[in-house]
mmCIF file of C-alpha atoms in Angstrom:
data_model
loop_
_atom_site.group_PDB
_atom_site.id
_atom_site.type_symbol
_atom_site.label_atom_id
_atom_site.label_comp_id
_atom_site.label_asym_id
_atom_site.label_seq_id
_atom_site.Cartn_x
_atom_site.Cartn_y
_atom_site.Cartn_z
ATOM 1 C CA MET A 834 152.670 86.893 106.862
ATOM 2 C CA GLY A 835 153.522 88.735 110.069
ATOM 3 C CA ASP A 836 154.683 91.740 108.051
ATOM 4 C CA PHE A 837 151.345 91.781 106.244
ATOM 5 C CA PHE A 838 149.417 92.068 109.518
ATOM 6 C CA ASN A 839 151.866 94.634 110.885
ATOM 7 C CA ILE A 840 151.323 96.801 107.796
ATOM 8 C CA ILE A 841 147.525 96.307 107.769
ATOM 9 C CA PHE A 842 147.060 97.126 111.453
ATOM 10 C CA GLY A 843 149.987 99.545 111.762
ATOM 11 C CA ASN A 844 148.023 102.637 110.721
ATOM 12 C CA PHE A 845 144.950 101.794 112.739
ATOM 13 C CA TRP A 846 145.181 104.930 114.893
ATOM 14 C CA GLY A 847 144.875 107.220 111.866
ATOM 15 C CA VAL A 848 142.272 107.296 109.149
ATOM 16 C CA ASP A 849 142.077 103.498 109.270
ATOM 17 C CA GLY A 850 140.565 103.718 112.751
ATOM 18 C CA VAL A 851 138.005 106.255 111.569
ATOM 19 C CA ILE A 852 137.079 103.933 108.702
ATOM 20 C CA CYS A 853 136.630 101.035 111.140
ATOM 21 C CA LEU A 854 134.482 103.164 113.488
ATOM 22 C CA LEU A 855 132.376 104.249 110.528
ATOM 23 C CA ALA A 856 132.016 100.578 109.594
ATOM 24 C CA ALA A 857 130.759 99.749 113.103
ATOM 25 C CA PHE A 858 128.206 102.567 112.847
ATOM 26 C CA ASN A 859 127.146 101.290 109.420
ATOM 27 C CA VAL A 860 126.549 97.811 110.851
ATOM 28 C CA TYR A 861 124.230 99.441 113.395
ATOM 29 C CA LEU A 862 122.398 101.302 110.602
ATOM 30 C CA PHE A 863 122.079 98.072 108.618
ATOM 31 C CA LEU A 864 120.487 96.283 111.577
ATOM 32 C CA ILE A 865 117.969 99.087 112.071
ATOM 33 C CA THR A 866 117.210 99.184 108.341
ATOM 34 C CA ARG A 867 116.712 95.432 108.229
ATOM 35 C CA GLU A 868 114.407 95.494 111.245
ATOM 36 C CA ARG A 869 112.235 98.281 109.812
ATOM 37 C CA ALA A 870 112.174 96.781 106.319
ATOM 38 C CA ASN A 871 111.145 93.408 107.749
ATOM 39 C CA LYS A 872 108.322 95.028 109.720
ATOM 40 C CA VAL A 873 106.770 96.619 106.636
ATOM 41 C CA TYR A 874 107.608 93.648 104.399
ATOM 42 C CA SER A 875 105.995 91.148 106.766
ATOM 43 C CA TYR A 876 102.837 93.237 106.849
ATOM 44 C CA PHE A 877 102.477 93.347 103.069
ATOM 45 C CA ASN A 878 103.441 89.723 102.560
ATOM 46 C CA ARG A 879 101.228 88.011 105.097
ATOM 47 C CA THR A 880 99.152 85.247 103.523
ATOM 48 C CA ASP A 881 95.847 86.776 104.594
ATOM 49 C CA ARG A 882 96.793 90.060 102.853
ATOM 50 C CA SER A 883 98.277 88.672 99.645
ATOM 51 C CA ARG A 884 95.147 86.751 98.584
ATOM 52 C CA ASN A 885 93.235 89.874 97.752
ATOM 53 C CA LEU A 886 95.421 92.954 97.775
ATOM 54 C CA ALA A 887 92.737 95.233 96.346
ATOM 55 C CA GLU A 888 90.375 94.540 99.252
ATOM 56 C CA SER A 889 93.298 94.808 101.641
ATOM 57 C CA ALA A 890 94.240 98.201 100.242
ATOM 58 C CA LYS A 891 90.676 99.476 100.660
ATOM 59 C CA ALA A 892 90.583 98.250 104.253
ATOM 60 C CA ILE A 893 93.971 99.727 105.099
ATOM 61 C CA LEU A 894 93.062 103.160 103.761
ATOM 62 C CA LYS A 895 90.583 103.474 106.614
ATOM 63 C CA VAL A 896 92.776 104.666 109.476
ATOM 64 C CA THR A 897 92.384 102.137 112.254
ATOM 65 C CA PRO A 898 94.271 101.775 115.519
ATOM 66 C CA SER A 899 97.177 99.331 115.487
ATOM 67 C CA ASP A 900 96.926 95.930 117.035
ATOM 68 C CA ASP A 901 98.495 92.539 116.399
ATOM 69 C CA ALA A 902 96.458 91.901 113.255
ATOM 70 C CA ASP A 903 96.344 95.318 111.611
ATOM 71 C CA ILE A 904 98.403 98.431 111.398
ATOM 72 C CA SER A 905 97.016 101.829 110.551
ATOM 73 C CA THR A 906 97.959 103.593 107.358
ATOM 74 C CA ASP A 907 99.631 106.340 109.373
ATOM 75 C CA ASP A 908 101.763 103.810 111.268
ATOM 76 C CA LEU A 909 102.639 102.045 108.031
ATOM 77 C CA LEU A 910 103.684 105.322 106.366
ATOM 78 C CA ASP A 911 105.664 106.308 109.466
ATOM 79 C CA SER A 912 107.504 102.959 109.473
ATOM 80 C CA ARG A 913 108.232 103.359 105.774
ATOM 81 C CA ASP A 914 109.601 106.885 106.242
ATOM 82 C CA LYS A 915 111.856 105.798 109.109
ATOM 83 C CA MET A 916 113.069 102.820 107.092
ATOM 84 C CA ASN A 917 113.869 105.005 104.082
ATOM 85 C CA ARG A 918 115.750 107.600 106.165
ATOM 86 C CA VAL A 919 117.978 105.010 107.824
ATOM 87 C CA TYR A 920 118.479 103.119 104.552
ATOM 88 C CA SER A 921 119.479 106.320 102.797
ATOM 89 C CA LEU A 922 122.080 107.034 105.485
ATOM 90 C CA TYR A 923 123.322 103.430 105.303
ATOM 91 C CA THR A 924 123.789 103.534 101.514
ATOM 92 C CA THR A 925 125.444 106.952 101.659
ATOM 93 C CA ILE A 926 127.991 105.767 104.199
ATOM 94 C CA THR A 927 128.566 102.592 102.176
ATOM 95 C CA THR A 928 129.492 104.668 99.136
ATOM 96 C CA MET A 929 131.868 106.777 101.247
ATOM 97 C CA PHE A 930 134.201 103.897 102.168
ATOM 98 C CA PRO A 931 136.333 103.897 98.992
ATOM 99 C CA LEU A 932 136.592 107.687 99.246
ATOM 100 C CA MET A 933 137.664 107.479 102.886
ATOM 101 C CA GLY A 934 140.260 104.880 101.884
ATOM 102 C CA MET A 935 141.694 107.121 99.177
ATOM 103 C CA PHE A 936 141.641 110.077 101.570
ATOM 104 C CA GLY A 937 143.641 108.120 104.143
ATOM 105 C CA THR A 938 146.113 107.041 101.495
ATOM 106 C CA VAL A 939 146.633 110.603 100.282
ATOM 107 C CA ILE A 940 147.117 111.843 103.855
ATOM 108 C CA SER A 941 149.718 109.117 104.406
ATOM 109 C CA LEU A 942 151.515 109.792 101.107
ATOM 110 C CA ILE A 943 151.926 113.545 101.576
ATOM 111 C CA PRO A 944 154.630 113.231 104.292
ATOM 112 C CA MET A 945 156.540 110.784 102.060
ATOM 113 C CA VAL A 946 157.516 113.644 99.755
ATOM 114 C CA ASN A 947 160.203 114.625 102.289
ATOM 115 C CA THR A 948 161.657 111.105 102.322
ATOM 116 C CA LEU A 949 161.982 110.581 98.563
ATOM 117 C CA GLY A 950 165.356 109.102 97.724
ATOM 118 C CA THR A 951 165.711 107.288 101.055
ATOM 119 C CA GLY A 952 165.182 103.588 101.620
ATOM 120 C CA THR A 953 162.143 104.093 103.876
ATOM 121 C CA VAL A 954 159.774 105.122 101.097
ATOM 122 C CA SER A 955 158.656 101.587 100.195
ATOM 123 C CA GLY A 956 157.660 100.745 103.771
ATOM 124 C CA GLN A 957 155.745 104.008 104.115
ATOM 125 C CA PHE A 958 154.091 103.481 100.744
ATOM 126 C CA PHE A 959 152.681 100.087 101.723
ATOM 127 C CA ALA A 960 151.513 101.486 105.046
ATOM 128 C CA ALA A 961 149.762 104.314 103.171
ATOM 129 C CA LEU A 962 147.763 101.807 101.136
ATOM 130 C CA THR A 963 146.126 100.296 104.224
ATOM 131 C CA SER A 964 143.434 102.977 104.203
ATOM 132 C CA THR A 965 142.548 102.039 100.649
ATOM 133 C CA PHE A 966 142.459 98.392 101.702
ATOM 134 C CA TRP A 967 140.028 99.050 104.571
ATOM 135 C CA GLY A 968 137.859 101.360 102.460
ATOM 136 C CA ILE A 969 137.481 98.877 99.619
ATOM 137 C CA LEU A 970 137.010 95.914 101.980
ATOM 138 C CA PHE A 971 134.170 97.593 103.887
ATOM 139 C CA ALA A 972 132.562 98.885 100.678
ATOM 140 C CA ILE A 973 132.427 95.318 99.336
ATOM 141 C CA ILE A 974 131.075 93.897 102.597
ATOM 142 C CA PHE A 975 128.350 96.530 102.964
ATOM 143 C CA LYS A 976 127.351 96.345 99.320
ATOM 144 C CA PHE A 977 126.930 92.592 99.761
ATOM 145 C CA MET A 978 124.868 93.148 102.932
ATOM 146 C CA ASP A 979 122.710 95.640 101.032
ATOM 147 C CA ALA A 980 121.460 92.815 98.820
ATOM 148 C CA PHE A 981 119.759 91.245 101.846
ATOM 149 C CA VAL A 982 117.587 94.290 102.498
ATOM 150 C CA SER A 983 117.226 96.239 99.246
ATOM 151 C CA TYR A 984 114.804 93.801 97.625
ATOM 152 C CA LYS A 985 112.467 94.115 100.616
ATOM 153 C CA ILE A 986 112.630 97.893 100.470
ATOM 154 C CA GLU A 987 111.823 97.857 96.746
ATOM 155 C CA ASP A 988 108.934 95.459 97.338
ATOM 156 C CA ASN A 989 107.663 97.662 100.173
ATOM 157 C CA GLU A 990 107.720 100.681 97.880
ATOM 158 C CA LYS A 991 105.699 98.846 95.213
ATOM 159 C CA HIS A 992 103.099 97.829 97.780
ATOM 160 C CA MET A 993 102.947 101.337 99.250
ATOM 161 C CA GLU A 994 102.487 102.849 95.795
ATOM 162 C CA TYR A 995 99.599 100.481 95.162
ATOM 163 C CA LEU A 996 98.160 101.160 98.600
ATOM 164 C CA LEU A 997 98.257 104.927 98.120
ATOM 165 C CA ASN A 998 97.145 104.827 94.454
ATOM 166 C CA PRO A 999 95.051 101.656 93.997
ATOM 167 C CA ASN A 1000 93.605 102.782 90.639
ATOM 168 C CA ARG A 1001 96.988 103.543 89.080
ATOM 169 C CA LYS A 1002 98.010 101.223 86.278
ATOM 170 C CA ILE A 1003 101.505 99.902 86.840
ATOM 171 C CA GLY A 1004 103.759 100.307 83.818
ATOM 172 C CA ARG A 1005 101.467 102.663 81.879
ATOM 173 C CA ALA A 1006 101.928 106.388 81.678
ATOM 174 C CA HIS A 1007 98.947 108.616 82.412
ATOM 175 C CA VAL A 1008 98.247 111.411 79.987
#
């Protein structure tokens, strides 16, 4: 078991370290995304708003200054835009993890060409796979975390679409 940890953490100062730093940055992006999604989500899903969304939409379209009870349409659109920008960056970085892992593996395998035929190839090969390990591990973790925020973002988008186009029929194409 000690060899396993030595191999896993042995290449940390190469691409593995970059992958881990990128993961820390992605955690930060996730927290910002979650905070912004919750802000918009909590506005649309308050009990006093959900009873009569049509009346709520009409009232919101009048630009009013923000206070504890209401938020202006401009502020709501601004929060939505910020949320979508950060979420887009978060999902892009999440999809990069397996690629970063393969990149680190390829970088580690290239020097092994000179050592083919020696007994050190197997140790170097396992060390080269650590980047793939970290990339896949973080991709799985962040994809799982995405499930906790993506449904709110989708719900926010549905509410915003209704807010901006209250007469639009959902699910029917306009001719």
